[in-house]
Amino acid sequence: MDNKLIPILTGAVVLALVGGVVFIQATKKETYTPTNEQTQAATSTNPQASSAGSSTSQNNPATPVSYTLAQVAVHKDASSCWSAVNGNVYDLTSWIAKHPGGEKAILGICGKDGSAAFNGKHDGAKKQADILATFKIGVLK
Amino acid sequence: MESKAKSFAPVVLRLGLSAVYLWFGFSQITNSAAWVSWVPDFAVSVSGMSAGTIVLFNGWFEAIAGILLAVGFLTRWVALILSAHIFLITFDIGLTAIGVRDFGLAMATLSLSLFGKDDYSLDSRL
């Protein structure tokens, strides 16, 4: 075999394997849309939010949707993962597969108050706080 | 036996690191929106580019560097540049679980740079 062929073939195998993994991951990703249950949970605690979406939000931009910890606890697995962190409620379902620290870290706080876990890992880190903020769906009652 | 095992050590390190950089590179290219929030503010202000564009550039950089590592071409220099790149990211992230893990990655890449070409790299066959 050509002397130069071995490293080139090895590289091609690594490239194909990693490319395949990324491709499979990309095709498995689904666009996350709130379930009916989530919509109901949001509207049951905030009647103002129930009268059809964006127009209501525009009317009451400062009124956050509030949830009890019991409502958060219903969303305790990968199919729907909510967590309360420092008084706010976050829907982390779409973040599970993307979390650089691994899925387990997020799955561990689904349906719970994840403040201690989040603060323990990322306390004071602006970047992580900014990312978390993008998943906010309301406040803890 | 021992010397044979030793000769594989840098190959395993090189291929393992190349897989890591390829995964991160491809992920940033194919799903740049998921990485935008990790772009530091200074990178946006210094470069004048949008965060999305920076992610794409970074993705291509890591993917190309990963390919070069996979075949073992310019191993020392590519690993040195990647190491510096990851040290910068580690410094930006700070002392968090992710930052400490990136520090390990940066040190492993620096180690590869110090070792240079191995028996199975393209460098040693040119």
PDB file of N, CA and C in Angstrom, chain A residues 2-12 14-15 18-19 21-22 25-26 29 95 98-102 121-123 125-128 130-131 134, chain B residues 11 14-15 18-20 22-23 26-27 30-31 34-35 37-41 67 70-72 92-93 95-98 101 120-122 124-126:
ATOM      1  N   ASP A   2       0.438   2.264  -0.692  1.00  0.00           N
ATOM      2  CA  ASP A   2       1.187   3.513  -0.771  1.00  0.00           C
ATOM      3  C   ASP A   2       1.437   4.044   0.646  1.00  0.00           C
ATOM      4  N   ASN A   3       2.658   4.505   0.832  1.00  0.00           N
ATOM      5  CA  ASN A   3       3.080   4.977   2.148  1.00  0.00           C
ATOM      6  C   ASN A   3       2.217   6.115   2.691  1.00  0.00           C
ATOM      7  N   LYS A   4       1.732   6.953   1.789  1.00  0.00           N
ATOM      8  CA  LYS A   4       0.955   8.123   2.220  1.00  0.00           C
ATOM      9  C   LYS A   4      -0.528   7.800   2.398  1.00  0.00           C
ATOM     10  N   LEU A   5      -0.896   6.613   1.949  1.00  0.00           N
ATOM     11  CA  LEU A   5      -2.317   6.277   1.936  1.00  0.00           C
ATOM     12  C   LEU A   5      -2.883   6.002   3.338  1.00  0.00           C
ATOM     13  N   ILE A   6      -2.049   5.430   4.213  1.00  0.00           N
ATOM     14  CA  ILE A   6      -2.525   5.055   5.554  1.00  0.00           C
ATOM     15  C   ILE A   6      -3.044   6.276   6.339  1.00  0.00           C
ATOM     16  N   PRO A   7      -2.233   7.349   6.484  1.00  0.00           N
ATOM     17  CA  PRO A   7      -2.771   8.511   7.217  1.00  0.00           C
ATOM     18  C   PRO A   7      -3.969   9.153   6.533  1.00  0.00           C
ATOM     19  N   ILE A   8      -3.967   9.146   5.213  1.00  0.00           N
ATOM     20  CA  ILE A   8      -5.103   9.744   4.494  1.00  0.00           C
ATOM     21  C   ILE A   8      -6.367   8.917   4.724  1.00  0.00           C
ATOM     22  N   LEU A   9      -6.226   7.603   4.672  1.00  0.00           N
ATOM     23  CA  LEU A   9      -7.392   6.737   4.915  1.00  0.00           C
ATOM     24  C   LEU A   9      -7.870   6.853   6.359  1.00  0.00           C
ATOM     25  N   THR A  10      -6.905   6.898   7.286  1.00  0.00           N
ATOM     26  CA  THR A  10      -7.272   7.048   8.706  1.00  0.00           C
ATOM     27  C   THR A  10      -8.045   8.344   8.912  1.00  0.00           C
ATOM     28  N   GLY A  11      -7.527   9.410   8.320  1.00  0.00           N
ATOM     29  CA  GLY A  11      -8.209  10.699   8.431  1.00  0.00           C
ATOM     30  C   GLY A  11      -9.593  10.662   7.819  1.00  0.00           C
ATOM     31  N   ALA A  12      -9.699   9.981   6.680  1.00  0.00           N
ATOM     32  CA  ALA A  12     -11.004   9.893   6.010  1.00  0.00           C
ATOM     33  C   ALA A  12     -12.009   9.122   6.867  1.00  0.00           C
ATOM     34  N   VAL A  14     -11.999   8.903  10.229  1.00  0.00           N
ATOM     35  CA  VAL A  14     -12.385   9.793  11.342  1.00  0.00           C
ATOM     36  C   VAL A  14     -13.377  10.836  10.849  1.00  0.00           C
ATOM     37  N   LEU A  15     -13.057  11.408   9.703  1.00  0.00           N
ATOM     38  CA  LEU A  15     -13.929  12.439   9.115  1.00  0.00           C
ATOM     39  C   LEU A  15     -15.329  11.881   8.840  1.00  0.00           C
ATOM     40  N   VAL A  18     -17.201  11.122  12.308  1.00  0.00           N
ATOM     41  CA  VAL A  18     -17.686  12.326  12.994  1.00  0.00           C
ATOM     42  C   VAL A  18     -18.762  13.020  12.163  1.00  0.00           C
ATOM     43  N   GLY A  19     -18.528  13.087  10.862  1.00  0.00           N
ATOM     44  CA  GLY A  19     -19.530  13.692   9.982  1.00  0.00           C
ATOM     45  C   GLY A  19     -20.858  12.955  10.081  1.00  0.00           C
ATOM     46  N   VAL A  21     -21.956  11.189  12.653  1.00  0.00           N
ATOM     47  CA  VAL A  21     -22.568  11.462  13.964  1.00  0.00           C
ATOM     48  C   VAL A  21     -23.283  12.813  13.948  1.00  0.00           C
ATOM     49  N   VAL A  22     -22.591  13.833  13.424  1.00  0.00           N
ATOM     50  CA  VAL A  22     -23.191  15.175  13.372  1.00  0.00           C
ATOM     51  C   VAL A  22     -24.440  15.167  12.495  1.00  0.00           C
ATOM     52  N   GLN A  25     -27.242  13.488  14.374  1.00  0.00           N
ATOM     53  CA  GLN A  25     -27.738  14.394  15.424  1.00  0.00           C
ATOM     54  C   GLN A  25     -28.587  15.505  14.818  1.00  0.00           C
ATOM     55  N   ALA A  26     -28.119  16.039  13.688  1.00  0.00           N
ATOM     56  CA  ALA A  26     -28.842  17.148  13.045  1.00  0.00           C
ATOM     57  C   ALA A  26     -30.220  16.695  12.557  1.00  0.00           C
ATOM     58  N   LYS A  29     -32.796  16.251  15.481  1.00  0.00           N
ATOM     59  CA  LYS A  29     -33.283  17.450  16.172  1.00  0.00           C
ATOM     60  C   LYS A  29     -34.650  17.848  15.645  1.00  0.00           C
ATOM     61  N   TRP A  95     -33.006  22.341  25.196  1.00  0.00           N
ATOM     62  CA  TRP A  95     -31.609  22.557  25.568  1.00  0.00           C
ATOM     63  C   TRP A  95     -30.912  21.261  26.003  1.00  0.00           C
ATOM     64  N   LYS A  98     -28.447  19.941  23.670  1.00  0.00           N
ATOM     65  CA  LYS A  98     -27.427  20.918  23.273  1.00  0.00           C
ATOM     66  C   LYS A  98     -26.478  21.292  24.411  1.00  0.00           C
ATOM     67  N   HIS A  99     -26.844  20.950  25.641  1.00  0.00           N
ATOM     68  CA  HIS A  99     -26.061  21.401  26.792  1.00  0.00           C
ATOM     69  C   HIS A  99     -24.609  20.903  26.693  1.00  0.00           C
ATOM     70  N   PRO A 100     -23.629  21.825  26.648  1.00  0.00           N
ATOM     71  CA  PRO A 100     -22.236  21.388  26.499  1.00  0.00           C
ATOM     72  C   PRO A 100     -21.761  20.516  27.665  1.00  0.00           C
ATOM     73  N   GLY A 101     -22.387  20.669  28.820  1.00  0.00           N
ATOM     74  CA  GLY A 101     -21.995  19.871  29.983  1.00  0.00           C
ATOM     75  C   GLY A 101     -22.673  18.514  30.043  1.00  0.00           C
ATOM     76  N   GLY A 102     -23.393  18.150  28.991  1.00  0.00           N
ATOM     77  CA  GLY A 102     -24.039  16.837  28.948  1.00  0.00           C
ATOM     78  C   GLY A 102     -25.517  16.878  29.292  1.00  0.00           C
ATOM     79  N   LYS A 121     -22.745  25.197  39.512  1.00  0.00           N
ATOM     80  CA  LYS A 121     -21.914  25.013  38.311  1.00  0.00           C
ATOM     81  C   LYS A 121     -21.563  26.339  37.646  1.00  0.00           C
ATOM     82  N   HIS A 122     -22.545  27.246  37.599  1.00  0.00           N
ATOM     83  CA  HIS A 122     -22.362  28.442  36.757  1.00  0.00           C
ATOM     84  C   HIS A 122     -22.513  29.760  37.511  1.00  0.00           C
ATOM     85  N   ASP A 123     -22.427  29.716  38.814  1.00  0.00           N
ATOM     86  CA  ASP A 123     -22.688  30.952  39.568  1.00  0.00           C
ATOM     87  C   ASP A 123     -21.757  32.083  39.123  1.00  0.00           C
ATOM     88  N   ALA A 125     -21.456  33.302  36.236  1.00  0.00           N
ATOM     89  CA  ALA A 125     -21.073  33.241  34.820  1.00  0.00           C
ATOM     90  C   ALA A 125     -22.171  33.878  33.971  1.00  0.00           C
ATOM     91  N   LYS A 126     -21.854  35.034  33.386  1.00  0.00           N
ATOM     92  CA  LYS A 126     -22.857  35.802  32.646  1.00  0.00           C
ATOM     93  C   LYS A 126     -23.356  35.033  31.417  1.00  0.00           C
ATOM     94  N   LYS A 127     -22.421  34.370  30.749  1.00  0.00           N
ATOM     95  CA  LYS A 127     -22.776  33.667  29.509  1.00  0.00           C
ATOM     96  C   LYS A 127     -23.854  32.612  29.758  1.00  0.00           C
ATOM     97  N   GLN A 128     -23.653  31.807  30.819  1.00  0.00           N
ATOM     98  CA  GLN A 128     -24.616  30.751  31.108  1.00  0.00           C
ATOM     99  C   GLN A 128     -25.952  31.353  31.551  1.00  0.00           C
ATOM    100  N   ASP A 130     -27.130  34.190  30.554  1.00  0.00           N
ATOM    101  CA  ASP A 130     -27.760  34.714  29.335  1.00  0.00           C
ATOM    102  C   ASP A 130     -28.434  33.602  28.541  1.00  0.00           C
ATOM    103  N   ILE A 131     -27.761  32.462  28.473  1.00  0.00           N
ATOM    104  CA  ILE A 131     -28.343  31.325  27.747  1.00  0.00           C
ATOM    105  C   ILE A 131     -29.607  30.863  28.457  1.00  0.00           C
ATOM    106  N   THR A 134     -32.825  32.734  27.846  1.00  0.00           N
ATOM    107  CA  THR A 134     -33.546  32.536  26.582  1.00  0.00           C
ATOM    108  C   THR A 134     -34.633  31.460  26.696  1.00  0.00           C
TER     109      THR A 134
ATOM    110  N   VAL B  11      -0.836   8.700  18.314  1.00  0.00           N
ATOM    111  CA  VAL B  11      -1.840   8.496  17.247  1.00  0.00           C
ATOM    112  C   VAL B  11      -3.243   8.567  17.852  1.00  0.00           C
ATOM    113  N   ARG B  14      -3.962  12.136  18.769  1.00  0.00           N
ATOM    114  CA  ARG B  14      -4.218  12.958  17.577  1.00  0.00           C
ATOM    115  C   ARG B  14      -5.596  12.680  16.987  1.00  0.00           C
ATOM    116  N   LEU B  15      -5.914  11.385  16.823  1.00  0.00           N
ATOM    117  CA  LEU B  15      -7.213  11.045  16.221  1.00  0.00           C
ATOM    118  C   LEU B  15      -8.369  11.406  17.155  1.00  0.00           C
ATOM    119  N   SER B  18      -8.761  15.127  16.985  1.00  0.00           N
ATOM    120  CA  SER B  18      -9.321  15.535  15.682  1.00  0.00           C
ATOM    121  C   SER B  18     -10.828  15.283  15.659  1.00  0.00           C
ATOM    122  N   ALA B  19     -11.267  14.167  16.250  1.00  0.00           N
ATOM    123  CA  ALA B  19     -12.704  13.879  16.306  1.00  0.00           C
ATOM    124  C   ALA B  19     -13.445  14.955  17.101  1.00  0.00           C
ATOM    125  N   VAL B  20     -12.829  15.395  18.202  1.00  0.00           N
ATOM    126  CA  VAL B  20     -13.455  16.445  19.028  1.00  0.00           C
ATOM    127  C   VAL B  20     -13.603  17.740  18.226  1.00  0.00           C
ATOM    128  N   LEU B  22     -13.497  18.139  14.982  1.00  0.00           N
ATOM    129  CA  LEU B  22     -14.416  17.965  13.849  1.00  0.00           C
ATOM    130  C   LEU B  22     -15.867  18.063  14.309  1.00  0.00           C
ATOM    131  N   TRP B  23     -16.167  17.430  15.449  1.00  0.00           N
ATOM    132  CA  TRP B  23     -17.555  17.470  15.947  1.00  0.00           C
ATOM    133  C   TRP B  23     -17.968  18.911  16.246  1.00  0.00           C
ATOM    134  N   PHE B  26     -18.213  20.913  12.816  1.00  0.00           N
ATOM    135  CA  PHE B  26     -19.409  20.567  12.039  1.00  0.00           C
ATOM    136  C   PHE B  26     -20.681  21.061  12.734  1.00  0.00           C
ATOM    137  N   SER B  27     -20.704  20.920  14.058  1.00  0.00           N
ATOM    138  CA  SER B  27     -21.895  21.360  14.797  1.00  0.00           C
ATOM    139  C   SER B  27     -22.121  22.856  14.629  1.00  0.00           C
ATOM    140  N   THR B  30     -23.348  23.449  10.963  1.00  0.00           N
ATOM    141  CA  THR B  30     -24.703  22.967  10.643  1.00  0.00           C
ATOM    142  C   THR B  30     -25.781  23.569  11.538  1.00  0.00           C
ATOM    143  N   ASN B  31     -25.405  24.009  12.747  1.00  0.00           N
ATOM    144  CA  ASN B  31     -26.411  24.547  13.663  1.00  0.00           C
ATOM    145  C   ASN B  31     -25.835  25.755  14.403  1.00  0.00           C
ATOM    146  N   ALA B  34     -27.327  27.568  17.631  1.00  0.00           N
ATOM    147  CA  ALA B  34     -27.178  27.019  18.980  1.00  0.00           C
ATOM    148  C   ALA B  34     -25.893  27.485  19.666  1.00  0.00           C
ATOM    149  N   TRP B  35     -24.986  28.049  18.887  1.00  0.00           N
ATOM    150  CA  TRP B  35     -23.672  28.419  19.444  1.00  0.00           C
ATOM    151  C   TRP B  35     -23.501  29.935  19.597  1.00  0.00           C
ATOM    152  N   SER B  37     -24.852  32.158  21.399  1.00  0.00           N
ATOM    153  CA  SER B  37     -24.806  32.730  22.752  1.00  0.00           C
ATOM    154  C   SER B  37     -23.456  32.531  23.426  1.00  0.00           C
ATOM    155  N   TRP B  38     -22.602  31.683  22.862  1.00  0.00           N
ATOM    156  CA  TRP B  38     -21.276  31.473  23.455  1.00  0.00           C
ATOM    157  C   TRP B  38     -20.237  32.464  22.931  1.00  0.00           C
ATOM    158  N   VAL B  39     -20.596  33.227  21.923  1.00  0.00           N
ATOM    159  CA  VAL B  39     -19.627  34.181  21.358  1.00  0.00           C
ATOM    160  C   VAL B  39     -19.445  35.345  22.335  1.00  0.00           C
ATOM    161  N   PRO B  40     -18.199  35.596  22.765  1.00  0.00           N
ATOM    162  CA  PRO B  40     -17.976  36.697  23.715  1.00  0.00           C
ATOM    163  C   PRO B  40     -18.242  38.056  23.072  1.00  0.00           C
ATOM    164  N   ASP B  41     -18.662  38.995  23.893  1.00  0.00           N
ATOM    165  CA  ASP B  41     -18.991  40.329  23.391  1.00  0.00           C
ATOM    166  C   ASP B  41     -17.797  40.988  22.697  1.00  0.00           C
ATOM    167  N   ILE B  67      -9.576  18.190  10.304  1.00  0.00           N
ATOM    168  CA  ILE B  67      -9.202  17.343   9.157  1.00  0.00           C
ATOM    169  C   ILE B  67      -7.666  17.222   9.073  1.00  0.00           C
ATOM    170  N   ALA B  70      -6.530  14.927  11.645  1.00  0.00           N
ATOM    171  CA  ALA B  70      -6.926  13.545  11.346  1.00  0.00           C
ATOM    172  C   ALA B  70      -5.935  12.866  10.401  1.00  0.00           C
ATOM    173  N   VAL B  71      -5.437  13.626   9.424  1.00  0.00           N
ATOM    174  CA  VAL B  71      -4.463  13.028   8.499  1.00  0.00           C
ATOM    175  C   VAL B  71      -3.025  13.240   8.983  1.00  0.00           C
ATOM    176  N   GLY B  72      -2.863  14.091   9.974  1.00  0.00           N
ATOM    177  CA  GLY B  72      -1.531  14.332  10.515  1.00  0.00           C
ATOM    178  C   GLY B  72      -0.670  15.191   9.623  1.00  0.00           C
ATOM    179  N   ASP B  92     -11.948  32.842  28.639  1.00  0.00           N
ATOM    180  CA  ASP B  92     -13.208  33.583  28.532  1.00  0.00           C
ATOM    181  C   ASP B  92     -14.313  32.929  29.369  1.00  0.00           C
ATOM    182  N   ILE B  93     -14.364  31.612  29.360  1.00  0.00           N
ATOM    183  CA  ILE B  93     -15.416  30.907  30.106  1.00  0.00           C
ATOM    184  C   ILE B  93     -15.173  31.001  31.607  1.00  0.00           C
ATOM    185  N   LEU B  95     -13.565  29.813  35.494  1.00  0.00           N
ATOM    186  CA  LEU B  95     -13.454  28.606  36.316  1.00  0.00           C
ATOM    187  C   LEU B  95     -14.815  27.957  36.559  1.00  0.00           C
ATOM    188  N   THR B  96     -15.372  27.406  35.526  1.00  0.00           N
ATOM    189  CA  THR B  96     -16.601  26.630  35.652  1.00  0.00           C
ATOM    190  C   THR B  96     -16.276  25.196  35.220  1.00  0.00           C
ATOM    191  N   ALA B  97     -17.249  24.296  35.358  1.00  0.00           N
ATOM    192  CA  ALA B  97     -17.013  22.904  34.969  1.00  0.00           C
ATOM    193  C   ALA B  97     -16.587  22.829  33.496  1.00  0.00           C
ATOM    194  N   ILE B  98     -17.238  23.632  32.663  1.00  0.00           N
ATOM    195  CA  ILE B  98     -16.916  23.617  31.232  1.00  0.00           C
ATOM    196  C   ILE B  98     -15.526  24.214  31.000  1.00  0.00           C
ATOM    197  N   ARG B 101     -12.856  21.756  31.978  1.00  0.00           N
ATOM    198  CA  ARG B 101     -12.779  20.689  30.980  1.00  0.00           C
ATOM    199  C   ARG B 101     -12.049  21.192  29.719  1.00  0.00           C
ATOM    200  N   TYR B 120       2.265   7.429  12.198  1.00  0.00           N
ATOM    201  CA  TYR B 120       1.148   7.226  11.267  1.00  0.00           C
ATOM    202  C   TYR B 120       0.613   8.540  10.691  1.00  0.00           C
ATOM    203  N   SER B 121       1.315   9.604  10.903  1.00  0.00           N
ATOM    204  CA  SER B 121       0.854  10.892  10.365  1.00  0.00           C
ATOM    205  C   SER B 121       1.427  11.120   8.967  1.00  0.00           C
ATOM    206  N   LEU B 122       0.745  11.955   8.231  1.00  0.00           N
ATOM    207  CA  LEU B 122       1.184  12.277   6.873  1.00  0.00           C
ATOM    208  C   LEU B 122       2.546  12.991   6.916  1.00  0.00           C
ATOM    209  N   SER B 124       5.146  12.418   8.621  1.00  0.00           N
ATOM    210  CA  SER B 124       6.309  11.525   8.657  1.00  0.00           C
ATOM    211  C   SER B 124       6.479  10.747   7.361  1.00  0.00           C
ATOM    212  N   ARG B 125       5.556  10.910   6.434  1.00  0.00           N
ATOM    213  CA  ARG B 125       5.642  10.184   5.154  1.00  0.00           C
ATOM    214  C   ARG B 125       5.902  11.114   3.974  1.00  0.00           C
ATOM    215  N   LEU B 126       6.063  12.386   4.255  1.00  0.00           N
ATOM    216  CA  LEU B 126       6.301  13.337   3.152  1.00  0.00           C
ATOM    217  C   LEU B 126       7.801  13.630   3.018  1.00  0.00           C
TER     218      LEU B 126
END
